[in-house]
């Protein structure tokens, strides 16, 4: 997944990715990210994370660019983007600058779903807070009348 422009590729992701002195093994990346080794391998196999280098023995050697791409994928997944859309995004990113409008559209649609979800969570939280306040109010009323 290459977003071409350095500004677009980084867009705050560098803050989430630790500086590394050299390539990392799949086990090190699994420990660092909390993803399983199987998940990392699956991300490669299905095309979400392409181009991870291999050493002379065929072992994965993750570079900082791989970690940045992985950080984006993790954020998309954490915010509920379906794998099918993540795959579409990865495929579009391979297309370079020409696919930027489609990537923007895909990300805007996802952002709108995330914002709707957040609004619903705020409404749910408001009801929970009201229920807590009601319970506290009924306890205080009971203590005063006793």
Short mmCIF file of N, CA and C in Angstrom, two decimals:
data_model
loop_
_atom_site.label_atom_id
_atom_site.label_comp_id
_atom_site.label_asym_id
_atom_site.label_seq_id
_atom_site.Cartn_x
_atom_site.Cartn_y
_atom_site.Cartn_z
N UNK A 1 0.87 -1.17 0.00
CA UNK A 1 0.00 0.00 0.00
C UNK A 1 0.91 1.22 0.00
N UNK A 2 0.99 1.89 -1.12
CA UNK A 2 1.86 3.05 -1.22
C UNK A 2 1.02 4.25 -1.59
N UNK A 3 0.95 5.21 -0.71
CA UNK A 3 0.13 6.40 -0.97
C UNK A 3 0.88 7.45 -1.77
N UNK A 4 2.04 7.10 -2.30
CA UNK A 4 2.85 7.95 -3.16
C UNK A 4 3.44 9.14 -2.42
N UNK A 5 2.72 10.21 -2.27
CA UNK A 5 3.22 11.45 -1.67
C UNK A 5 3.65 11.21 -0.23
N UNK A 6 4.86 11.69 0.15
CA UNK A 6 5.30 11.50 1.54
C UNK A 6 4.33 12.11 2.54
N UNK A 7 3.70 13.24 2.21
CA UNK A 7 2.75 13.87 3.12
C UNK A 7 1.55 12.96 3.36
N UNK A 8 1.04 12.35 2.29
CA UNK A 8 -0.11 11.47 2.41
C UNK A 8 0.29 10.19 3.11
N UNK A 9 1.48 9.67 2.80
CA UNK A 9 1.90 8.40 3.39
C UNK A 9 2.07 8.52 4.90
N UNK A 10 2.62 9.61 5.37
CA UNK A 10 2.90 9.75 6.80
C UNK A 10 1.68 10.20 7.58
N UNK A 11 1.07 11.27 7.24
CA UNK A 11 -0.13 11.86 7.85
C UNK A 11 -0.37 11.45 9.31
N UNK A 12 0.66 11.61 10.12
CA UNK A 12 0.54 11.35 11.55
C UNK A 12 0.89 9.94 11.96
N UNK A 13 1.06 9.05 11.01
CA UNK A 13 1.34 7.65 11.33
C UNK A 13 2.72 7.49 11.96
N UNK A 14 3.68 8.30 11.54
CA UNK A 14 5.03 8.17 12.09
C UNK A 14 5.04 8.31 13.61
N UNK A 15 4.09 9.07 14.16
CA UNK A 15 4.00 9.23 15.60
C UNK A 15 3.62 7.92 16.29
N UNK A 16 2.98 7.02 15.56
CA UNK A 16 2.52 5.76 16.13
C UNK A 16 3.53 4.62 15.97
N UNK A 17 4.52 4.84 15.11
CA UNK A 17 5.47 3.78 14.79
C UNK A 17 6.81 4.07 15.46
N UNK A 18 7.27 3.15 16.30
CA UNK A 18 8.54 3.39 16.98
C UNK A 18 9.70 3.38 15.99
N UNK A 19 10.72 4.13 16.31
CA UNK A 19 11.94 4.12 15.50
C UNK A 19 12.60 2.76 15.69
N UNK A 20 13.01 2.17 14.60
CA UNK A 20 13.68 0.87 14.67
C UNK A 20 15.04 0.99 14.02
N UNK A 21 16.01 0.28 14.59
CA UNK A 21 17.38 0.36 14.09
C UNK A 21 17.64 -0.47 12.85
N UNK A 22 16.80 -1.39 12.56
CA UNK A 22 16.98 -2.26 11.40
C UNK A 22 15.74 -3.07 11.19
N UNK A 23 15.82 -4.03 10.30
CA UNK A 23 14.64 -4.84 10.02
C UNK A 23 14.21 -5.65 11.24
N UNK A 24 12.91 -5.89 11.33
CA UNK A 24 12.33 -6.65 12.43
C UNK A 24 11.79 -7.98 11.92
N UNK A 25 11.84 -8.99 12.76
CA UNK A 25 11.27 -10.28 12.41
C UNK A 25 9.76 -10.23 12.60
N UNK A 26 9.08 -11.23 12.06
CA UNK A 26 7.63 -11.31 12.22
C UNK A 26 7.26 -11.42 13.70
N UNK A 27 8.07 -12.13 14.48
CA UNK A 27 7.80 -12.25 15.91
C UNK A 27 7.94 -10.92 16.63
N UNK A 28 8.95 -10.14 16.26
CA UNK A 28 9.13 -8.83 16.87
C UNK A 28 7.96 -7.91 16.53
N UNK A 29 7.51 -7.95 15.29
CA UNK A 29 6.39 -7.11 14.88
C UNK A 29 5.11 -7.57 15.57
N UNK A 30 4.94 -8.86 15.73
CA UNK A 30 3.76 -9.38 16.44
C UNK A 30 3.76 -8.87 17.88
N UNK A 31 4.90 -8.94 18.53
CA UNK A 31 5.00 -8.45 19.91
C UNK A 31 4.73 -6.95 19.98
N UNK A 32 5.29 -6.21 19.04
CA UNK A 32 5.16 -4.75 19.03
C UNK A 32 3.72 -4.30 18.78
N UNK A 33 3.00 -5.02 17.91
CA UNK A 33 1.67 -4.58 17.50
C UNK A 33 0.54 -5.25 18.25
N UNK A 34 0.82 -6.41 18.83
CA UNK A 34 -0.24 -7.17 19.47
C UNK A 34 -0.99 -8.06 18.49
N UNK A 35 -0.61 -8.01 17.23
CA UNK A 35 -1.21 -8.90 16.23
C UNK A 35 -0.50 -10.25 16.30
N UNK A 36 -1.20 -11.29 15.95
CA UNK A 36 -0.55 -12.60 15.95
C UNK A 36 0.33 -12.74 14.71
N UNK A 37 1.27 -13.67 14.79
CA UNK A 37 2.12 -13.97 13.64
C UNK A 37 1.24 -14.45 12.48
N UNK A 38 0.23 -15.26 12.80
CA UNK A 38 -0.68 -15.74 11.75
C UNK A 38 -1.41 -14.58 11.06
N UNK A 39 -1.83 -13.59 11.83
CA UNK A 39 -2.52 -12.43 11.25
C UNK A 39 -1.57 -11.67 10.33
N UNK A 40 -0.35 -11.44 10.76
CA UNK A 40 0.62 -10.74 9.93
C UNK A 40 0.87 -11.50 8.62
N UNK A 41 1.03 -12.78 8.72
CA UNK A 41 1.23 -13.59 7.51
C UNK A 41 -0.01 -13.54 6.62
N UNK A 42 -1.20 -13.58 7.24
CA UNK A 42 -2.44 -13.52 6.47
C UNK A 42 -2.56 -12.18 5.75
N UNK A 43 -2.21 -11.07 6.45
CA UNK A 43 -2.24 -9.75 5.82
C UNK A 43 -1.39 -9.75 4.55
N UNK A 44 -0.25 -10.40 4.60
CA UNK A 44 0.60 -10.50 3.41
C UNK A 44 -0.06 -11.37 2.34
N UNK A 45 -0.53 -12.52 2.75
CA UNK A 45 -1.08 -13.49 1.81
C UNK A 45 -2.25 -12.92 1.02
N UNK A 46 -3.13 -12.14 1.69
CA UNK A 46 -4.31 -11.61 0.99
C UNK A 46 -4.04 -10.31 0.25
N UNK A 47 -2.86 -9.73 0.47
CA UNK A 47 -2.51 -8.52 -0.27
C UNK A 47 -2.67 -7.22 0.49
N UNK A 48 -2.93 -7.30 1.79
CA UNK A 48 -3.03 -6.06 2.57
C UNK A 48 -1.65 -5.47 2.86
N UNK A 49 -0.68 -6.31 3.02
CA UNK A 49 0.67 -5.87 3.36
C UNK A 49 1.62 -6.55 2.39
N UNK A 50 2.01 -5.82 1.36
CA UNK A 50 2.85 -6.40 0.32
C UNK A 50 4.27 -5.86 0.40
N UNK A 51 5.17 -6.62 -0.16
CA UNK A 51 6.54 -6.15 -0.32
C UNK A 51 7.41 -6.27 0.91
N UNK A 52 7.01 -7.07 1.89
CA UNK A 52 7.86 -7.27 3.06
C UNK A 52 9.08 -8.06 2.59
N UNK A 53 10.25 -7.50 2.85
CA UNK A 53 11.50 -8.13 2.40
C UNK A 53 11.73 -9.44 3.14
N UNK A 54 12.56 -10.26 2.56
CA UNK A 54 12.95 -11.53 3.17
C UNK A 54 14.47 -11.62 3.20
N UNK A 55 14.98 -12.28 4.23
CA UNK A 55 16.43 -12.47 4.30
C UNK A 55 16.81 -13.69 3.46
N UNK A 56 18.10 -14.06 3.48
CA UNK A 56 18.60 -15.16 2.64
C UNK A 56 17.93 -16.49 2.96
N UNK A 57 17.39 -16.63 4.17
CA UNK A 57 16.71 -17.86 4.57
C UNK A 57 15.20 -17.78 4.36
N UNK A 58 14.71 -16.68 3.81
CA UNK A 58 13.29 -16.54 3.53
C UNK A 58 12.48 -15.98 4.69
N UNK A 59 13.14 -15.55 5.76
CA UNK A 59 12.42 -14.99 6.91
C UNK A 59 12.07 -13.54 6.63
N UNK A 60 10.86 -13.16 7.06
CA UNK A 60 10.39 -11.79 6.85
C UNK A 60 11.28 -10.81 7.59
N UNK A 61 11.50 -9.66 6.95
CA UNK A 61 12.29 -8.58 7.52
C UNK A 61 11.51 -7.28 7.35
N UNK A 62 10.74 -6.93 8.38
CA UNK A 62 9.87 -5.76 8.31
C UNK A 62 10.68 -4.47 8.47
N UNK A 63 10.46 -3.54 7.56
CA UNK A 63 11.11 -2.23 7.60
C UNK A 63 10.11 -1.21 8.16
N UNK A 64 10.60 -0.02 8.40
CA UNK A 64 9.74 1.04 8.94
C UNK A 64 8.54 1.33 8.03
N UNK A 65 8.74 1.28 6.73
CA UNK A 65 7.62 1.52 5.81
C UNK A 65 6.54 0.44 5.99
N UNK A 66 6.96 -0.79 6.23
CA UNK A 66 5.99 -1.86 6.48
C UNK A 66 5.21 -1.58 7.77
N UNK A 67 5.92 -1.10 8.78
CA UNK A 67 5.27 -0.79 10.06
C UNK A 67 4.28 0.36 9.90
N UNK A 68 4.62 1.34 9.06
CA UNK A 68 3.69 2.45 8.83
C UNK A 68 2.42 1.95 8.14
N UNK A 69 2.59 1.10 7.12
CA UNK A 69 1.42 0.55 6.43
C UNK A 69 0.57 -0.28 7.38
N UNK A 70 1.25 -1.04 8.22
CA UNK A 70 0.55 -1.87 9.19
C UNK A 70 -0.21 -1.00 10.20
N UNK A 71 0.37 0.11 10.61
CA UNK A 71 -0.31 1.02 11.54
C UNK A 71 -1.60 1.57 10.93
N UNK A 72 -1.57 1.90 9.66
CA UNK A 72 -2.78 2.38 8.98
C UNK A 72 -3.82 1.27 8.95
N UNK A 73 -3.41 0.08 8.56
CA UNK A 73 -4.34 -1.05 8.50
C UNK A 73 -4.96 -1.32 9.86
N UNK A 74 -4.16 -1.25 10.90
CA UNK A 74 -4.67 -1.49 12.25
C UNK A 74 -5.70 -0.44 12.64
N UNK A 75 -5.48 0.82 12.25
CA UNK A 75 -6.43 1.88 12.58
C UNK A 75 -7.72 1.70 11.80
N UNK A 76 -7.60 1.32 10.53
CA UNK A 76 -8.81 1.08 9.74
C UNK A 76 -9.62 -0.06 10.34
N UNK A 77 -8.94 -1.13 10.72
CA UNK A 77 -9.64 -2.29 11.30
C UNK A 77 -10.24 -1.93 12.65
N UNK A 78 -9.48 -1.20 13.47
CA UNK A 78 -9.97 -0.84 14.80
C UNK A 78 -11.20 0.04 14.74
N UNK A 79 -11.35 0.78 13.65
CA UNK A 79 -12.52 1.65 13.50
C UNK A 79 -13.63 0.96 12.71
N UNK A 80 -13.48 -0.35 12.54
CA UNK A 80 -14.57 -1.13 11.97
C UNK A 80 -14.60 -1.26 10.46
N UNK A 81 -13.53 -0.87 9.77
CA UNK A 81 -13.56 -1.04 8.32
C UNK A 81 -13.54 -2.53 7.99
N UNK A 82 -14.47 -2.97 7.16
CA UNK A 82 -14.47 -4.38 6.76
C UNK A 82 -13.20 -4.73 5.97
N UNK A 83 -12.79 -5.97 6.09
CA UNK A 83 -11.59 -6.44 5.37
C UNK A 83 -11.74 -6.20 3.87
N UNK A 84 -12.93 -6.39 3.33
CA UNK A 84 -13.13 -6.18 1.89
C UNK A 84 -12.79 -4.75 1.49
N UNK A 85 -13.14 -3.77 2.33
CA UNK A 85 -12.80 -2.38 2.03
C UNK A 85 -11.31 -2.11 2.22
N UNK A 86 -10.73 -2.76 3.22
CA UNK A 86 -9.28 -2.62 3.42
C UNK A 86 -8.55 -3.17 2.20
N UNK A 87 -9.02 -4.28 1.66
CA UNK A 87 -8.41 -4.85 0.46
C UNK A 87 -8.58 -3.91 -0.73
N UNK A 88 -9.76 -3.31 -0.83
CA UNK A 88 -10.01 -2.34 -1.91
C UNK A 88 -9.06 -1.15 -1.78
N UNK A 89 -8.89 -0.66 -0.55
CA UNK A 89 -7.97 0.46 -0.31
C UNK A 89 -6.55 0.08 -0.71
N UNK A 90 -6.10 -1.10 -0.30
CA UNK A 90 -4.75 -1.56 -0.63
C UNK A 90 -4.57 -1.68 -2.14
N UNK A 91 -5.60 -2.20 -2.80
CA UNK A 91 -5.53 -2.34 -4.26
C UNK A 91 -5.46 -0.96 -4.94
N UNK A 92 -6.29 -0.03 -4.46
CA UNK A 92 -6.26 1.32 -5.03
C UNK A 92 -4.91 1.98 -4.79
N UNK A 93 -4.33 1.79 -3.61
CA UNK A 93 -3.04 2.41 -3.29
C UNK A 93 -1.95 1.95 -4.25
N UNK A 94 -2.05 0.69 -4.69
CA UNK A 94 -1.07 0.18 -5.66
C UNK A 94 -1.17 0.93 -6.98
N UNK A 95 -2.34 1.52 -7.25
CA UNK A 95 -2.57 2.23 -8.51
C UNK A 95 -1.94 3.61 -8.58
N UNK A 96 -1.37 4.07 -7.48
CA UNK A 96 -0.69 5.36 -7.48
C UNK A 96 -1.64 6.55 -7.47
N UNK A 97 -1.11 7.67 -7.91
CA UNK A 97 -1.84 8.94 -7.86
C UNK A 97 -3.18 8.90 -8.59
N UNK A 98 -3.27 8.11 -9.62
CA UNK A 98 -4.50 8.07 -10.43
C UNK A 98 -5.70 7.58 -9.61
N UNK A 99 -5.45 6.83 -8.56
CA UNK A 99 -6.56 6.29 -7.77
C UNK A 99 -6.85 7.12 -6.51
N UNK A 100 -6.20 8.25 -6.39
CA UNK A 100 -6.39 9.07 -5.19
C UNK A 100 -7.86 9.47 -4.97
N UNK A 101 -8.59 9.88 -6.00
CA UNK A 101 -10.00 10.24 -5.78
C UNK A 101 -10.83 9.07 -5.21
N UNK A 102 -10.57 7.85 -5.69
CA UNK A 102 -11.30 6.70 -5.17
C UNK A 102 -10.91 6.40 -3.73
N UNK A 103 -9.64 6.57 -3.39
CA UNK A 103 -9.20 6.36 -2.00
C UNK A 103 -9.84 7.39 -1.07
N UNK A 104 -9.89 8.63 -1.53
CA UNK A 104 -10.53 9.67 -0.73
C UNK A 104 -11.99 9.31 -0.49
N UNK A 105 -12.69 8.90 -1.55
CA UNK A 105 -14.10 8.53 -1.43
C UNK A 105 -14.28 7.38 -0.45
N UNK A 106 -13.44 6.36 -0.54
CA UNK A 106 -13.53 5.21 0.36
C UNK A 106 -13.28 5.63 1.81
N UNK A 107 -12.26 6.45 2.03
CA UNK A 107 -11.94 6.90 3.39
C UNK A 107 -13.01 7.85 3.94
N UNK A 108 -13.57 8.70 3.09
CA UNK A 108 -14.63 9.59 3.55
C UNK A 108 -15.87 8.80 3.96
N UNK A 109 -16.22 7.78 3.18
CA UNK A 109 -17.37 6.96 3.53
C UNK A 109 -17.13 6.25 4.87
N UNK A 110 -15.91 5.76 5.05
CA UNK A 110 -15.59 5.10 6.32
C UNK A 110 -15.61 6.10 7.47
N UNK A 111 -15.04 7.27 7.24
CA UNK A 111 -15.06 8.31 8.27
C UNK A 111 -16.49 8.64 8.68
N UNK A 112 -17.39 8.74 7.72
CA UNK A 112 -18.78 9.06 8.02
C UNK A 112 -19.42 7.96 8.87
N UNK A 113 -19.10 6.70 8.57
CA UNK A 113 -19.62 5.60 9.39
C UNK A 113 -19.06 5.66 10.80
N UNK A 114 -17.77 5.99 10.92
CA UNK A 114 -17.15 6.10 12.24
C UNK A 114 -17.79 7.24 13.02
N UNK A 115 -18.02 8.37 12.38
CA UNK A 115 -18.66 9.51 13.07
C UNK A 115 -20.08 9.16 13.52
N UNK A 116 -20.81 8.44 12.68
CA UNK A 116 -22.16 7.99 13.08
C UNK A 116 -22.08 7.07 14.29
N UNK A 117 -21.11 6.17 14.27
CA UNK A 117 -20.94 5.24 15.40
C UNK A 117 -20.59 6.00 16.68
N UNK A 118 -19.71 6.99 16.56
CA UNK A 118 -19.34 7.80 17.72
C UNK A 118 -20.56 8.54 18.26
N UNK A 119 -21.36 9.11 17.37
CA UNK A 119 -22.58 9.83 17.81
C UNK A 119 -23.52 8.88 18.54
N UNK A 120 -23.68 7.67 18.02
CA UNK A 120 -24.53 6.68 18.69
C UNK A 120 -23.95 6.31 20.04
N UNK A 121 -22.64 6.16 20.14
CA UNK A 121 -22.01 5.85 21.42
C UNK A 121 -22.22 6.98 22.43
N UNK A 122 -22.14 8.22 21.95
CA UNK A 122 -22.40 9.36 22.85
C UNK A 122 -23.84 9.33 23.37
N UNK A 123 -24.78 9.00 22.52
CA UNK A 123 -26.18 8.88 22.96
C UNK A 123 -26.33 7.76 23.98
N UNK A 124 -25.70 6.64 23.72
CA UNK A 124 -25.75 5.52 24.66
C UNK A 124 -25.11 5.89 25.98
N UNK A 125 -23.98 6.58 25.91
CA UNK A 125 -23.28 7.00 27.13
C UNK A 125 -24.14 7.98 27.93
N UNK A 126 -24.85 8.85 27.25
CA UNK A 126 -25.72 9.80 27.93
C UNK A 126 -26.80 9.06 28.73
N UNK A 127 -27.38 8.03 28.14
CA UNK A 127 -28.40 7.26 28.85
C UNK A 127 -27.78 6.55 30.06
N UNK A 128 -26.59 5.99 29.89
CA UNK A 128 -25.92 5.33 31.02
C UNK A 128 -25.65 6.34 32.13
N UNK A 129 -25.16 7.52 31.77
CA UNK A 129 -24.90 8.55 32.78
C UNK A 129 -26.18 8.98 33.50
N UNK A 130 -27.27 9.10 32.76
CA UNK A 130 -28.56 9.46 33.38
C UNK A 130 -29.01 8.38 34.34
N UNK A 131 -28.82 7.13 33.96
CA UNK A 131 -29.22 6.02 34.82
C UNK A 131 -28.38 6.04 36.11
N UNK A 132 -27.10 6.28 36.00
CA UNK A 132 -26.22 6.38 37.17
C UNK A 132 -26.68 7.52 38.07
N UNK A 133 -26.97 8.67 37.46
CA UNK A 133 -27.43 9.83 38.23
C UNK A 133 -28.75 9.52 38.93
N UNK A 134 -29.63 8.81 38.26
CA UNK A 134 -30.91 8.46 38.87
C UNK A 134 -30.70 7.54 40.06
N UNK A 135 -29.84 6.55 39.91
CA UNK A 135 -29.55 5.66 41.04
C UNK A 135 -28.92 6.43 42.20
N UNK A 136 -27.99 7.32 41.88
CA UNK A 136 -27.36 8.11 42.95
C UNK A 136 -28.39 9.02 43.60
N UNK A 137 -29.26 9.59 42.82
CA UNK A 137 -30.30 10.47 43.37
C UNK A 137 -31.26 9.70 44.27
N UNK A 138 -31.62 8.49 43.88
CA UNK A 138 -32.54 7.71 44.72
C UNK A 138 -31.86 7.27 46.01
N UNK A 139 -30.56 7.01 45.97
CA UNK A 139 -29.83 6.66 47.21
C UNK A 139 -29.75 7.87 48.13
N UNK A 140 -29.51 9.03 47.55
CA UNK A 140 -29.40 10.25 48.38
C UNK A 140 -30.76 10.59 48.96
N UNK A 141 -31.84 10.40 48.19
CA UNK A 141 -33.18 10.66 48.71
C UNK A 141 -33.50 9.70 49.85
N UNK A 142 -33.12 8.44 49.73
CA UNK A 142 -33.36 7.45 50.78
C UNK A 142 -32.58 7.83 52.04
N UNK A 143 -31.35 8.28 51.88
CA UNK A 143 -30.51 8.63 53.04
C UNK A 143 -31.07 9.86 53.75
N UNK A 144 -31.62 10.82 52.99
CA UNK A 144 -32.16 12.04 53.59
C UNK A 144 -33.44 11.73 54.35
N UNK A 145 -34.31 10.86 53.78
CA UNK A 145 -35.58 10.57 54.45
C UNK A 145 -35.42 9.63 55.64
N UNK A 146 -34.30 8.98 55.77
CA UNK A 146 -34.10 8.06 56.89
C UNK A 146 -33.69 8.78 58.11
#
